[in-house]
Tab-separated table of C-alpha atoms in Angstrom:
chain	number	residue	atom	x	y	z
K	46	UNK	CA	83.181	72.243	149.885
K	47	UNK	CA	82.971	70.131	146.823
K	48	UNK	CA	81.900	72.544	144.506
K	49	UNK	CA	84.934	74.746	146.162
K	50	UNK	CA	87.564	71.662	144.776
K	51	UNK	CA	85.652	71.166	141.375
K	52	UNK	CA	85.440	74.422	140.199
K	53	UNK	CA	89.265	74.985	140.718
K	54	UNK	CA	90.499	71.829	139.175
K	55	UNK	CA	88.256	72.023	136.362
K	56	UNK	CA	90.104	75.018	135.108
K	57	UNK	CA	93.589	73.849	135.992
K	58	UNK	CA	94.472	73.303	132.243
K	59	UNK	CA	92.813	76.296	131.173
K	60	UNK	CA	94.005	78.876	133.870
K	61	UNK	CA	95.369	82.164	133.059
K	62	UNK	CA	94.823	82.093	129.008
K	63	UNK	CA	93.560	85.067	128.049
K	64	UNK	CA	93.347	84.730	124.780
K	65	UNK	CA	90.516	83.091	123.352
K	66	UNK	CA	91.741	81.770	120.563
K	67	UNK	CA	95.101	80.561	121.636
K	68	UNK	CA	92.707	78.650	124.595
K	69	UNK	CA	90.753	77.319	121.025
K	70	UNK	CA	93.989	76.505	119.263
K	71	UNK	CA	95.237	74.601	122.415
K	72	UNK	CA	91.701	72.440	122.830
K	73	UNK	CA	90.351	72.032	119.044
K	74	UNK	CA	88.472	69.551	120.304
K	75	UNK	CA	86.493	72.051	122.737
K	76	UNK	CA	87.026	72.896	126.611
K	77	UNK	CA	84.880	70.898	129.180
K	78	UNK	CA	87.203	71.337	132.766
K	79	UNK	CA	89.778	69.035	133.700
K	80	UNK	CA	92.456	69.951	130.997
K	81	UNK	CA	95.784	68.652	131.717
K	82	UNK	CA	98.153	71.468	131.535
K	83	UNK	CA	100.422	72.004	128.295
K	84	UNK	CA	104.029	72.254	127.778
K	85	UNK	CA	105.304	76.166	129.702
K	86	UNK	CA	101.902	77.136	131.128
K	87	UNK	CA	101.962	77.982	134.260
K	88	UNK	CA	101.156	74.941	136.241
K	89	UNK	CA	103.006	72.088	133.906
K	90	UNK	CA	104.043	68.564	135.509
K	91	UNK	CA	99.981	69.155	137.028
K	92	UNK	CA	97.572	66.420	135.503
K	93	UNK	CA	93.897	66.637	135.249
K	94	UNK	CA	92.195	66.380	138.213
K	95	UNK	CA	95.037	67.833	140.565
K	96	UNK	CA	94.144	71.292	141.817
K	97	UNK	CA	95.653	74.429	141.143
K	98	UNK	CA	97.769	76.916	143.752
K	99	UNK	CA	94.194	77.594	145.345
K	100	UNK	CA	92.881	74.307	145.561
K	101	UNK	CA	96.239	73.188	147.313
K	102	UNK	CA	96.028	76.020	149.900
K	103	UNK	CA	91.819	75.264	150.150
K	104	UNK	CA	92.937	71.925	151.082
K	105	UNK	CA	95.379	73.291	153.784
K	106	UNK	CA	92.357	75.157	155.242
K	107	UNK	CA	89.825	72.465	155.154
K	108	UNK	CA	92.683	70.243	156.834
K	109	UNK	CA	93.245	72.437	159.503
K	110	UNK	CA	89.974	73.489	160.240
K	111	UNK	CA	89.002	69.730	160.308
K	112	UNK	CA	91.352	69.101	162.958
K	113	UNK	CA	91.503	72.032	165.504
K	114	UNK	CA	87.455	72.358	165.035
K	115	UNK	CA	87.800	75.925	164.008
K	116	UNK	CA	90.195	78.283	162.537
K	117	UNK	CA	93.304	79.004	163.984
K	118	UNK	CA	95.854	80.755	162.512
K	119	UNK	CA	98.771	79.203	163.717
K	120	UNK	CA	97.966	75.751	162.417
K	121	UNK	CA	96.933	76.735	158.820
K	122	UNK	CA	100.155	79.236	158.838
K	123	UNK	CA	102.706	76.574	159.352
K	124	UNK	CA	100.649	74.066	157.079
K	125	UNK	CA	100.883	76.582	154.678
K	126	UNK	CA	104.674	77.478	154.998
K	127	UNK	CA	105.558	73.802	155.025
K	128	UNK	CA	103.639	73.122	151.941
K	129	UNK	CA	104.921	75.746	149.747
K	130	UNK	CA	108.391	75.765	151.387
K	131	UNK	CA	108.506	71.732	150.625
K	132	UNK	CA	111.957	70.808	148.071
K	133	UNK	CA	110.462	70.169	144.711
K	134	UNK	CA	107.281	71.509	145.076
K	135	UNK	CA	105.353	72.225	141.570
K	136	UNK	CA	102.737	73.977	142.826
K	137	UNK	CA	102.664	77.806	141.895
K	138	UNK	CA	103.593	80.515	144.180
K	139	UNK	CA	101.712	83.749	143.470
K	140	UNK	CA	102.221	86.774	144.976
K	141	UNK	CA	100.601	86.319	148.470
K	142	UNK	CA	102.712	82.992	149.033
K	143	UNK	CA	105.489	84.488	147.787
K	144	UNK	CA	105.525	87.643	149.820
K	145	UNK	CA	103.935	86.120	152.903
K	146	UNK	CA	107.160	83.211	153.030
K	147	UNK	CA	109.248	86.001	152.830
K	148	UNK	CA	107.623	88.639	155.620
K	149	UNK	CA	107.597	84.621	157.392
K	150	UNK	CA	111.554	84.500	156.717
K	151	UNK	CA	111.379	88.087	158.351
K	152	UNK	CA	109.627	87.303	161.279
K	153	UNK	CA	108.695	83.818	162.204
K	154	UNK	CA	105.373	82.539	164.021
K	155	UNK	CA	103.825	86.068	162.728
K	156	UNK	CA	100.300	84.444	160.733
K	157	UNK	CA	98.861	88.424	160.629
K	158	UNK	CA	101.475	89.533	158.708
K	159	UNK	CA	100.557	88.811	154.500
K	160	UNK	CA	101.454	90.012	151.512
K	161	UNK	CA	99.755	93.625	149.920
K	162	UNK	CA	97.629	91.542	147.827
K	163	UNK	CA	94.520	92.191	146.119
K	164	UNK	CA	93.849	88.631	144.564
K	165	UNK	CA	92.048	85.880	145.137
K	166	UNK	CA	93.578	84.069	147.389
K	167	UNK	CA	91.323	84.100	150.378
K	168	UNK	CA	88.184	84.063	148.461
K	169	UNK	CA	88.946	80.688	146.826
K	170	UNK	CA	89.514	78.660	150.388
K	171	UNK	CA	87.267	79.852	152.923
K	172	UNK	CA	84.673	77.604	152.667
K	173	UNK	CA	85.570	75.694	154.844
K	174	UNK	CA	85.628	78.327	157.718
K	175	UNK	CA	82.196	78.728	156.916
K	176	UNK	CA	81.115	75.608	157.780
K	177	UNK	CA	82.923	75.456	160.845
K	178	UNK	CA	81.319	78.395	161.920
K	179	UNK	CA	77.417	77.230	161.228
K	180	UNK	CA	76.585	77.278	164.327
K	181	UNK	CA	78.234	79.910	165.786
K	182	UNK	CA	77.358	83.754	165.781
K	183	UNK	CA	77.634	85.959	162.883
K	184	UNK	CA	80.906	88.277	164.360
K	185	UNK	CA	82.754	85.189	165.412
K	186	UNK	CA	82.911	83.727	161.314
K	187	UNK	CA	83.501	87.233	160.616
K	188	UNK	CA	86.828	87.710	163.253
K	189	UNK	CA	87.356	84.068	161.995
K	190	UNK	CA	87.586	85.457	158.145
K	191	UNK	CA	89.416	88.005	158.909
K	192	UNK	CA	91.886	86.353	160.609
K	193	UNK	CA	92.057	84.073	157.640
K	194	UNK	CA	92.468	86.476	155.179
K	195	UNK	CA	95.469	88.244	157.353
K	196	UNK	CA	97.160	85.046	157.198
K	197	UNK	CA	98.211	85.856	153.492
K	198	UNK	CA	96.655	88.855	152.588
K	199	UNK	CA	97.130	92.311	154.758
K	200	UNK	CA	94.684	94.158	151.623
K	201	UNK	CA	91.778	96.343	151.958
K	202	UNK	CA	90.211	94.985	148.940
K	203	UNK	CA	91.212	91.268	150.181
K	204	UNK	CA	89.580	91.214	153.399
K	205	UNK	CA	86.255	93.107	151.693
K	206	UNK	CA	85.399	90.605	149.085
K	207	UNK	CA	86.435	87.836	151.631
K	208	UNK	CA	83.887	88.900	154.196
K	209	UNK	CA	81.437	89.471	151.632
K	210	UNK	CA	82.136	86.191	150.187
K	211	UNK	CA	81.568	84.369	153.430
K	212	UNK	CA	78.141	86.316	154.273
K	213	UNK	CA	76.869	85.013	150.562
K	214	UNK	CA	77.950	81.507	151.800
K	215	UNK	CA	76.349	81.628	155.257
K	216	UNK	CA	73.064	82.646	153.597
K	217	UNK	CA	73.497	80.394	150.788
K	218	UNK	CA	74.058	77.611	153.490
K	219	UNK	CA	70.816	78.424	155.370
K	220	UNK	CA	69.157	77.303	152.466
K	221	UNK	CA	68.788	80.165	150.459
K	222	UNK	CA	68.367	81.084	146.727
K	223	UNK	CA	71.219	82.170	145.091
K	224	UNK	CA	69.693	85.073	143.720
K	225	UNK	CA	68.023	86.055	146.905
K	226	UNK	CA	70.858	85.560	148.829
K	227	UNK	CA	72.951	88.227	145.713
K	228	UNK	CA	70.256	90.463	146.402
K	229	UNK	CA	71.317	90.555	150.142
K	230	UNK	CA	74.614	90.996	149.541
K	231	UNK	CA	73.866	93.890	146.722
K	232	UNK	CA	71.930	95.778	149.151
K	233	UNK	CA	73.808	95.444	152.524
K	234	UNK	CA	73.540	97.873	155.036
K	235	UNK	CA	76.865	95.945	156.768
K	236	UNK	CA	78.771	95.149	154.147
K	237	UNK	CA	81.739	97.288	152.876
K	238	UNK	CA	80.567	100.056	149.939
K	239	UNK	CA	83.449	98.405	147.983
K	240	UNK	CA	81.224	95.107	148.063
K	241	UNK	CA	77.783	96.137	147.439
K	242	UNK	CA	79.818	98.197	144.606
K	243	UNK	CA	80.901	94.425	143.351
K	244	UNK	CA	77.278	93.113	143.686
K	245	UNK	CA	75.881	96.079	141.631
K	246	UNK	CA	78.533	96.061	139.306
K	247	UNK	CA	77.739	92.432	138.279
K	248	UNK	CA	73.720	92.831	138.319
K	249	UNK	CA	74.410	95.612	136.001
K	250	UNK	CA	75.826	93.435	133.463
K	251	UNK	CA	73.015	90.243	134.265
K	252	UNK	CA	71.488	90.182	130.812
K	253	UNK	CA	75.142	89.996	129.053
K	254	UNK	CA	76.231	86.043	128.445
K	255	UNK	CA	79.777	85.179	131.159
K	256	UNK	CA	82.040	85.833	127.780
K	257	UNK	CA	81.040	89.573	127.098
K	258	UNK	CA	80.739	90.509	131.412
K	259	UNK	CA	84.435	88.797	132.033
K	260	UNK	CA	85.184	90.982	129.304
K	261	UNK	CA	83.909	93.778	130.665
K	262	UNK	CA	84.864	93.734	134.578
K	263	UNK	CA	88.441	92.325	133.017
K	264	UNK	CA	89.695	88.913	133.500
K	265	UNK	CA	92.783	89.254	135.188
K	266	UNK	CA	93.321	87.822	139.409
K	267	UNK	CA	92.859	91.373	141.349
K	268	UNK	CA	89.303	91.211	142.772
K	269	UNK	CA	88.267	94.235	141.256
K	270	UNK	CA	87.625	92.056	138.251
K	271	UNK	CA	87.746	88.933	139.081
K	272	UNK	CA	84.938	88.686	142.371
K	273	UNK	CA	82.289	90.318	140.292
K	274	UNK	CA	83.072	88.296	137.291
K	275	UNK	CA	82.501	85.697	139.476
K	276	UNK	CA	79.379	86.841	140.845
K	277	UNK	CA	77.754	87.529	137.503
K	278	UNK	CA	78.707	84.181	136.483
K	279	UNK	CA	76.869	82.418	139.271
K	280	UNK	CA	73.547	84.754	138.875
K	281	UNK	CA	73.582	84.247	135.321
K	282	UNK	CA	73.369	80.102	135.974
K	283	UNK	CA	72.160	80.511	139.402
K	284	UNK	CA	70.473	76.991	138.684
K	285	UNK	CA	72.973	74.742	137.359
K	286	UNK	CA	76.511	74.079	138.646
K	287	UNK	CA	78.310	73.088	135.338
K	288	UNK	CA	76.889	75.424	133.364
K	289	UNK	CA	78.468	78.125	135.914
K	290	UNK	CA	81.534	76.277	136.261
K	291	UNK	CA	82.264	75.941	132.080
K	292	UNK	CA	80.616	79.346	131.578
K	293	UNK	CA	83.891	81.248	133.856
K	294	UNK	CA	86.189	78.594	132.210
K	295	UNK	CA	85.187	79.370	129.154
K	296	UNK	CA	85.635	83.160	129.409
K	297	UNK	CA	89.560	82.469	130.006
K	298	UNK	CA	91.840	84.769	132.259
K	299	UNK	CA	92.157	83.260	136.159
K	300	UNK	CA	89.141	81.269	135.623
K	301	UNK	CA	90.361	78.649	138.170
K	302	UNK	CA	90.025	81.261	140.657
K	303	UNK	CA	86.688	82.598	139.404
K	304	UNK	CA	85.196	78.914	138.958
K	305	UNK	CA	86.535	78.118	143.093
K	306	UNK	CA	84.418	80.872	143.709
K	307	UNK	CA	81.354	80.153	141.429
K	308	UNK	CA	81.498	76.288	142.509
K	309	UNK	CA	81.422	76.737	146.167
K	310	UNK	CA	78.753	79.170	146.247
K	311	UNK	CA	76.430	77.184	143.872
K	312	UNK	CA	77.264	73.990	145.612
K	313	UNK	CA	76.444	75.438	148.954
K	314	UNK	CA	72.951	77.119	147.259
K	315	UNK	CA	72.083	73.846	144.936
K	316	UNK	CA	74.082	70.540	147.281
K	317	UNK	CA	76.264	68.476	146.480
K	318	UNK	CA	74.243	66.620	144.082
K	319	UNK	CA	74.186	69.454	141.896
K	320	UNK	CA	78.125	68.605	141.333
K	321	UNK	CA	78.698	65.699	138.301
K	322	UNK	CA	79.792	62.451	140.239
K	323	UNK	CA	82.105	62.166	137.859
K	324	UNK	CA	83.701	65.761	138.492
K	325	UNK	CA	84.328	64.290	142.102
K	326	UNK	CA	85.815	60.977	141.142
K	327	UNK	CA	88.417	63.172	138.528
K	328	UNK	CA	89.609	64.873	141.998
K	329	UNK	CA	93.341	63.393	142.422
K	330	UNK	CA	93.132	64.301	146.179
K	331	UNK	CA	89.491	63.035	146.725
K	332	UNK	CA	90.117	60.782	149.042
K	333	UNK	CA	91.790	62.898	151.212
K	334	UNK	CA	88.956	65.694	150.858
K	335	UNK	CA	86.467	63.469	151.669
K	336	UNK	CA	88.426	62.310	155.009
K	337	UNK	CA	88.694	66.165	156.129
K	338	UNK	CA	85.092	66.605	154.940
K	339	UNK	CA	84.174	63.658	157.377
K	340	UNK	CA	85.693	64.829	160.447
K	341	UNK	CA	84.600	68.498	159.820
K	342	UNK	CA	81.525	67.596	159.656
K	343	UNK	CA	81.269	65.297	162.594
K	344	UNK	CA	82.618	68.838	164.505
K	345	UNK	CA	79.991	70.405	163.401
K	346	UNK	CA	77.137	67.908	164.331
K	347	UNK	CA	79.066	67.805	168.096
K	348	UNK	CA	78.824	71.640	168.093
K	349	UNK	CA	75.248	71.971	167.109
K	350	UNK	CA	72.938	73.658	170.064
K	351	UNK	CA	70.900	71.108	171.451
């Protein structure tokens, strides 16, 4: 959950430069997460440590799933439409928000009804589904993700990379190697084609350092690039959390997006003292993660069999 909020706000300053050498111009001095954003990118009036337009909706969904115990999605729907409806709002609206407000506008109280969207929304807040469902059997996280994804994203492509993204964590969770865990998810029998497809794509490229892959699979949000960038990133540094983290950054594009998905994964496979203390204390809403963190948690203790 942790790694899930790091990874995002560390490339809040950085997000969606493609080119390398304007991101270089911009940061002589070097990038090392936690820019504050510059004059006309995309999410100015943010400071370092706030999160981007993920991180805000990942806190929605660790909020709500804190406080109904699992995911329902009602409660995360109207969080969500509050939030980004809110006067004076500076978060970014990308195309899922935007479109799923408006099919909202069209027809209220309907939370299965998202945008055609193929980016990475879903992928970069469901961690905290995952850990709500722990205990619980297999097909109900799955209906769970699902349901999640539909909130926001009605997308073949969405709900694929989100269920395969939630399998990796579940594995990951159990204790599990990262690369073991890949190697599952390369070779499922259960998973969608389109995801073992992602999985192979990124082993393909494993020798290659984060730079040249991201420039390969393309860095841009749809998850046709941007989940196995991700992947590749986190088996390439399958052992060390900031090295994944920068690595993503580094490469440029929607690395915010990229480095939710890295962090989470590698802070479910290596714990939360794999994260920098001091990546947590730069958190702007730590406080308030750590209070949703608490009572999830104590949920998931009072659910546990036995």
């Amino acid at each position: 959950l942790w790694g899930q909020f790091v990874g995002d706000a560390a490339g809040l300053g950085t997000h969606w430069i493609y080119d390398l050498s304007d991101m270089a111009r911009r940061f002589p001095g070097g990038v090392y997460g936690f820019e504050t954003p510059g004059s006309g990118h995309y999410h100015e009036g943010k400071k370092s440590g706030d999160q981007t337009h993920y991180g805000d909706a990942a806190l929605l969904v660790l909020e709500s799933v804190a406080a109904c115990g699992e995911f329902r999605e009602a409660d995360f729907g109207m969080r969500l439409e509050a939030f980004f409806s809110l006067p004076g709002c500076i978060t970014y609206r990308d195309n899922s928000t935007r479109d799923t407000l408006a099919h909202l506008e069209e027809e209220p109280d309907n939370y299965q009804n998202g945008a055609i969207d193929d980016e990475p929304a879903t992928v970069t807040r469901l961690a905290p589904v995952v850990v709500a469902y722990t205990n619980r059997e297999p097909a109900a996280l799955a209906d769970a993700i699902r349901r999640l994804t539909l909130v926001t994203q009605n997308h073949p492509t969405a709900l694929v990379c989100a269920a395969a993204s939630a399998e990796l964590l579940r594995h990951l969770l159990t204790g599990m190697p990262f690369r073991e865990a890949f190697e599952l998810g390369r070779k499922s029998s259960t998973d969608s084609y389109d995801a073992s497809d992602y999985f192979e794509l990124a082993y393909t490229r494993r020798e290659e350092d984060v730079i040249s892959a991201t420039d390969y699979f393309g860095k841009s949000c749809p998850l046709s690039e941007s989940f196995p960038a991700a992947l590749h990133a986190a088996w390439r540094h399958h052992d060390n959390f900031a090295e994944a983290v920068l690595a993503t950054i580094h490469a440029g594009g929607d690395n915010a997006g990229r480095a939710a998905m890295v962090g989470s994964w590698l802070g479910a496979c290596l714990g939360v003292e794999s994260i920098p203390p001091s990546c947590i204390e730069r958190l702007s809403e730590r406080e308030r993660i750590q209070s949703a963190i608490d009572q999830l948690l104590t949920r998931c203790i009072d659910q546990k069999p036995g």
